[in-house]
């Protein structure tokens, strides 16, 4: 049976998926390297279950904070909140994974001080350890006399004062960009990752609205050609964050887009995992795929050869390492089937661990698509058009 072009186009529009071949904008970009912090998977391949559990606690608290911020900023509960919880240019950042594909960080400069920072599409503020940024060393710093408090999990929190200062990343520059200087070290080590920078929408930011996220400042000051950024994350080297446009050398084929509602703060879209429909948040600051327990168990129960184990309060799904479980994510109309390596998130008790886990304490009714998805696709975040795109990595 043959379908007319008009009919096919109508189907694509109805599904919310749009395919495009953007103009190559890689000219004049600059890479920023990222560094890895503590390991979730040891050098012998064994998964540190305790560290994974700690990570998920941090993710839970991150989203609790974000949902509270959303309610404060908008005056209403987030649509996904559980009822119980009320110069024009482009820039490239070379990324290196931290904590075995858990955290992705690169160098930024505030007030002439350069330090490594996590890039997190699941939050919206820029925060730094006290040893990373010192406003007294900058002639451009301004004390806003506004404070902030953010909880990350296991009692870890960042609290301190919001400053504005000159900002540079990948050859892009902006003035009066907001940064929260924490009075306590809340992330990383002395010489490792020393801050976090959010790339979500302003409605979930902790800072007052006059101090927007750094990428919004770049957009407002016309420091970028387009309000677009692109993550291409790979195990090992070659990972990058491209700011202000799309680097066509990072992907093959076409990009498939899905609309997002920027007023909701997160990068949320519909997706399926092995054919089961989910609501997904695309989050570069999280690791494996996670979601509500009942939904995760429904998906995993239909994957051959996978069984559930519990260790230290953390549920894992394990399988014989000689097998490759079938996991396909369909998002924005494009399917990504996890490779043999991508289905293995270390080992536990001699068996391979599936990169999907239930998280009971999450305050929202949605899945978190973290590093596992990012290592399968080149992901384009289009702020200007409120959409998110996915393409096969080159």
Short mmCIF file of N, CA and C in Angstrom, two decimals, residues 254-333:
data_model
loop_
_atom_site.label_atom_id
_atom_site.label_comp_id
_atom_site.label_asym_id
_atom_site.label_seq_id
_atom_site.Cartn_x
_atom_site.Cartn_y
_atom_site.Cartn_z
N UNK A 254 18.74 12.04 10.03
CA UNK A 254 17.92 13.21 10.35
C UNK A 254 17.69 13.33 11.85
N UNK A 255 17.28 14.51 12.26
CA UNK A 255 16.90 14.77 13.65
C UNK A 255 15.38 14.70 13.74
N UNK A 256 14.88 14.00 14.73
CA UNK A 256 13.45 13.94 14.99
C UNK A 256 13.14 14.76 16.23
N UNK A 257 12.18 15.67 16.11
CA UNK A 257 11.86 16.60 17.19
C UNK A 257 10.50 16.30 17.82
N UNK A 258 10.39 16.63 19.09
CA UNK A 258 9.11 16.60 19.80
C UNK A 258 8.97 17.91 20.57
N UNK A 259 7.78 18.47 20.59
CA UNK A 259 7.54 19.71 21.31
C UNK A 259 7.60 19.47 22.82
N UNK A 260 8.04 20.49 23.55
CA UNK A 260 8.00 20.46 25.01
C UNK A 260 7.29 21.72 25.49
N UNK A 261 6.75 21.65 26.68
CA UNK A 261 6.09 22.80 27.29
C UNK A 261 7.10 23.47 28.22
N UNK A 262 7.68 24.57 27.76
CA UNK A 262 8.75 25.22 28.53
C UNK A 262 8.25 25.74 29.87
N UNK A 263 6.95 26.00 29.99
CA UNK A 263 6.42 26.51 31.25
C UNK A 263 6.53 25.48 32.37
N UNK A 264 6.70 24.20 32.02
CA UNK A 264 6.80 23.14 33.03
C UNK A 264 8.22 22.98 33.58
N UNK A 265 9.16 23.72 33.04
CA UNK A 265 10.51 23.73 33.62
C UNK A 265 11.44 22.66 33.11
N UNK A 266 10.98 21.41 33.12
CA UNK A 266 11.81 20.29 32.69
C UNK A 266 11.68 20.07 31.18
N UNK A 267 12.60 19.28 30.64
CA UNK A 267 12.53 18.84 29.25
C UNK A 267 11.70 17.55 29.24
N UNK A 268 10.39 17.70 29.12
CA UNK A 268 9.45 16.58 29.24
C UNK A 268 8.88 16.24 27.87
N UNK A 269 8.81 14.95 27.57
CA UNK A 269 8.18 14.51 26.33
C UNK A 269 7.63 13.10 26.53
N UNK A 270 6.75 12.69 25.64
CA UNK A 270 6.24 11.32 25.67
C UNK A 270 7.26 10.39 25.02
N UNK A 271 7.27 9.16 25.48
CA UNK A 271 8.19 8.16 24.92
C UNK A 271 7.60 6.78 25.18
N UNK A 272 8.26 5.76 24.66
CA UNK A 272 7.92 4.39 25.01
C UNK A 272 9.21 3.65 25.33
N UNK A 273 9.11 2.69 26.24
CA UNK A 273 10.20 1.75 26.52
C UNK A 273 9.65 0.36 26.24
N UNK A 274 10.22 -0.29 25.23
CA UNK A 274 9.72 -1.59 24.77
C UNK A 274 8.21 -1.55 24.52
N UNK A 275 7.76 -0.45 23.95
CA UNK A 275 6.37 -0.33 23.55
C UNK A 275 5.43 0.20 24.61
N UNK A 276 5.87 0.30 25.86
CA UNK A 276 5.00 0.81 26.92
C UNK A 276 5.16 2.33 27.05
N UNK A 277 4.05 3.03 27.02
CA UNK A 277 4.06 4.49 27.02
C UNK A 277 4.50 5.04 28.38
N UNK A 278 5.35 6.06 28.32
CA UNK A 278 5.80 6.73 29.53
C UNK A 278 5.84 8.23 29.29
N UNK A 279 5.84 8.98 30.38
CA UNK A 279 6.15 10.41 30.34
C UNK A 279 7.58 10.54 30.84
N UNK A 280 8.43 11.18 30.04
CA UNK A 280 9.87 11.15 30.32
C UNK A 280 10.44 12.55 30.49
N UNK A 281 11.34 12.68 31.46
CA UNK A 281 12.17 13.87 31.62
C UNK A 281 13.57 13.52 31.14
N UNK A 282 14.08 14.29 30.21
CA UNK A 282 15.42 14.05 29.66
C UNK A 282 16.41 14.83 30.51
N UNK A 283 17.26 14.10 31.24
CA UNK A 283 18.05 14.69 32.32
C UNK A 283 19.51 14.26 32.22
N UNK A 284 20.37 15.19 31.82
CA UNK A 284 21.80 14.88 31.71
C UNK A 284 22.46 14.76 33.06
N UNK A 285 21.79 15.18 34.13
CA UNK A 285 22.35 15.10 35.47
C UNK A 285 22.00 13.83 36.20
N UNK A 286 21.39 12.88 35.50
CA UNK A 286 21.05 11.60 36.11
C UNK A 286 21.78 10.50 35.36
N UNK A 287 21.82 9.34 35.95
CA UNK A 287 22.54 8.24 35.33
C UNK A 287 21.57 7.35 34.57
N UNK A 288 21.33 6.14 34.99
CA UNK A 288 20.54 5.19 34.20
C UNK A 288 19.07 5.60 34.12
N UNK A 289 18.28 4.83 33.42
CA UNK A 289 16.85 5.07 33.28
C UNK A 289 16.14 4.69 34.57
N UNK A 290 15.29 5.57 35.07
CA UNK A 290 14.56 5.27 36.31
C UNK A 290 13.13 5.76 36.18
N UNK A 291 12.26 5.17 36.99
CA UNK A 291 10.86 5.56 36.93
C UNK A 291 10.07 4.99 38.08
N UNK A 292 8.76 5.28 38.12
CA UNK A 292 7.89 4.74 39.17
C UNK A 292 7.95 3.21 39.20
N UNK A 293 7.96 2.65 40.39
CA UNK A 293 8.19 1.22 40.56
C UNK A 293 7.22 0.36 39.76
N UNK A 294 5.92 0.69 39.82
CA UNK A 294 4.96 -0.16 39.13
C UNK A 294 5.16 -0.14 37.62
N UNK A 295 5.50 1.03 37.08
CA UNK A 295 5.71 1.13 35.64
C UNK A 295 7.00 0.43 35.21
N UNK A 296 8.05 0.60 36.01
CA UNK A 296 9.33 -0.05 35.68
C UNK A 296 9.17 -1.57 35.72
N UNK A 297 8.50 -2.07 36.75
CA UNK A 297 8.32 -3.53 36.85
C UNK A 297 7.48 -4.06 35.70
N UNK A 298 6.52 -3.28 35.24
CA UNK A 298 5.70 -3.70 34.10
C UNK A 298 6.55 -3.85 32.85
N UNK A 299 7.48 -2.92 32.64
CA UNK A 299 8.36 -3.00 31.47
C UNK A 299 9.34 -4.16 31.61
N UNK A 300 10.01 -4.25 32.76
CA UNK A 300 11.08 -5.23 32.93
C UNK A 300 10.54 -6.65 32.98
N UNK A 301 9.32 -6.83 33.45
CA UNK A 301 8.75 -8.18 33.53
C UNK A 301 8.62 -8.84 32.17
N UNK A 302 8.64 -8.05 31.12
CA UNK A 302 8.51 -8.59 29.76
C UNK A 302 9.85 -8.69 29.03
N UNK A 303 10.95 -8.47 29.75
CA UNK A 303 12.28 -8.62 29.16
C UNK A 303 12.82 -10.00 29.55
N UNK A 304 13.05 -10.84 28.59
CA UNK A 304 13.49 -12.21 28.84
C UNK A 304 14.83 -12.25 29.56
N UNK A 305 14.92 -13.15 30.55
CA UNK A 305 16.19 -13.42 31.21
C UNK A 305 16.58 -12.46 32.30
N UNK A 306 15.71 -11.50 32.63
CA UNK A 306 16.04 -10.49 33.64
C UNK A 306 15.31 -10.82 34.94
N UNK A 307 16.01 -10.72 36.06
CA UNK A 307 15.37 -10.96 37.36
C UNK A 307 15.68 -9.81 38.31
N UNK A 308 14.84 -9.66 39.31
CA UNK A 308 14.96 -8.57 40.27
C UNK A 308 15.73 -9.03 41.50
N UNK A 309 16.65 -8.18 41.97
CA UNK A 309 17.34 -8.41 43.24
C UNK A 309 17.31 -7.12 44.04
N UNK A 310 17.42 -7.25 45.35
CA UNK A 310 17.42 -6.08 46.22
C UNK A 310 18.67 -6.10 47.09
N UNK A 311 19.34 -4.98 47.16
CA UNK A 311 20.56 -4.89 47.93
C UNK A 311 20.63 -3.52 48.59
N UNK A 312 20.66 -3.52 49.92
CA UNK A 312 20.82 -2.26 50.64
C UNK A 312 19.75 -1.24 50.33
N UNK A 313 18.52 -1.70 50.10
CA UNK A 313 17.44 -0.77 49.80
C UNK A 313 17.32 -0.37 48.35
N UNK A 314 18.22 -0.89 47.52
CA UNK A 314 18.19 -0.55 46.10
C UNK A 314 17.77 -1.76 45.27
N UNK A 315 16.76 -1.60 44.43
CA UNK A 315 16.32 -2.66 43.53
C UNK A 315 17.15 -2.61 42.25
N UNK A 316 17.66 -3.78 41.86
CA UNK A 316 18.42 -3.92 40.62
C UNK A 316 17.77 -4.98 39.76
N UNK A 317 18.02 -4.90 38.46
CA UNK A 317 17.61 -5.95 37.54
C UNK A 317 18.87 -6.53 36.90
N UNK A 318 19.05 -7.83 37.05
CA UNK A 318 20.28 -8.47 36.60
C UNK A 318 19.96 -9.57 35.59
N UNK A 319 21.00 -9.95 34.83
CA UNK A 319 20.82 -10.99 33.81
C UNK A 319 22.17 -11.63 33.52
N UNK A 320 22.13 -12.78 32.87
CA UNK A 320 23.34 -13.50 32.48
C UNK A 320 24.11 -12.67 31.46
N UNK A 321 25.39 -12.42 31.75
CA UNK A 321 26.18 -11.54 30.89
C UNK A 321 26.42 -12.09 29.49
N UNK A 322 26.11 -13.36 29.28
CA UNK A 322 26.24 -13.92 27.93
C UNK A 322 25.07 -13.51 27.04
N UNK A 323 24.05 -12.91 27.64
CA UNK A 323 22.86 -12.48 26.91
C UNK A 323 22.87 -10.96 26.71
N UNK A 324 22.04 -10.50 25.78
CA UNK A 324 21.82 -9.07 25.58
C UNK A 324 20.32 -8.79 25.63
N UNK A 325 19.82 -8.29 26.75
CA UNK A 325 18.38 -8.01 26.85
C UNK A 325 17.95 -6.98 25.80
N UNK A 326 16.73 -7.12 25.34
CA UNK A 326 16.22 -6.19 24.34
C UNK A 326 15.57 -4.99 25.03
N UNK A 327 16.15 -3.82 24.80
CA UNK A 327 15.58 -2.57 25.33
C UNK A 327 15.58 -1.54 24.21
N UNK A 328 14.40 -1.08 23.84
CA UNK A 328 14.27 -0.06 22.80
C UNK A 328 13.49 1.13 23.35
N UNK A 329 14.08 2.29 23.21
CA UNK A 329 13.43 3.54 23.60
C UNK A 329 12.98 4.24 22.33
N UNK A 330 11.70 4.56 22.25
CA UNK A 330 11.20 5.35 21.12
C UNK A 330 10.82 6.72 21.66
N UNK A 331 11.45 7.74 21.10
CA UNK A 331 11.23 9.10 21.58
C UNK A 331 11.25 10.05 20.40
N UNK A 332 10.28 10.93 20.33
CA UNK A 332 10.12 11.85 19.20
C UNK A 332 10.03 11.11 17.87
N UNK A 333 9.47 9.90 17.91
CA UNK A 333 9.30 9.14 16.69
C UNK A 333 10.53 8.41 16.21
#
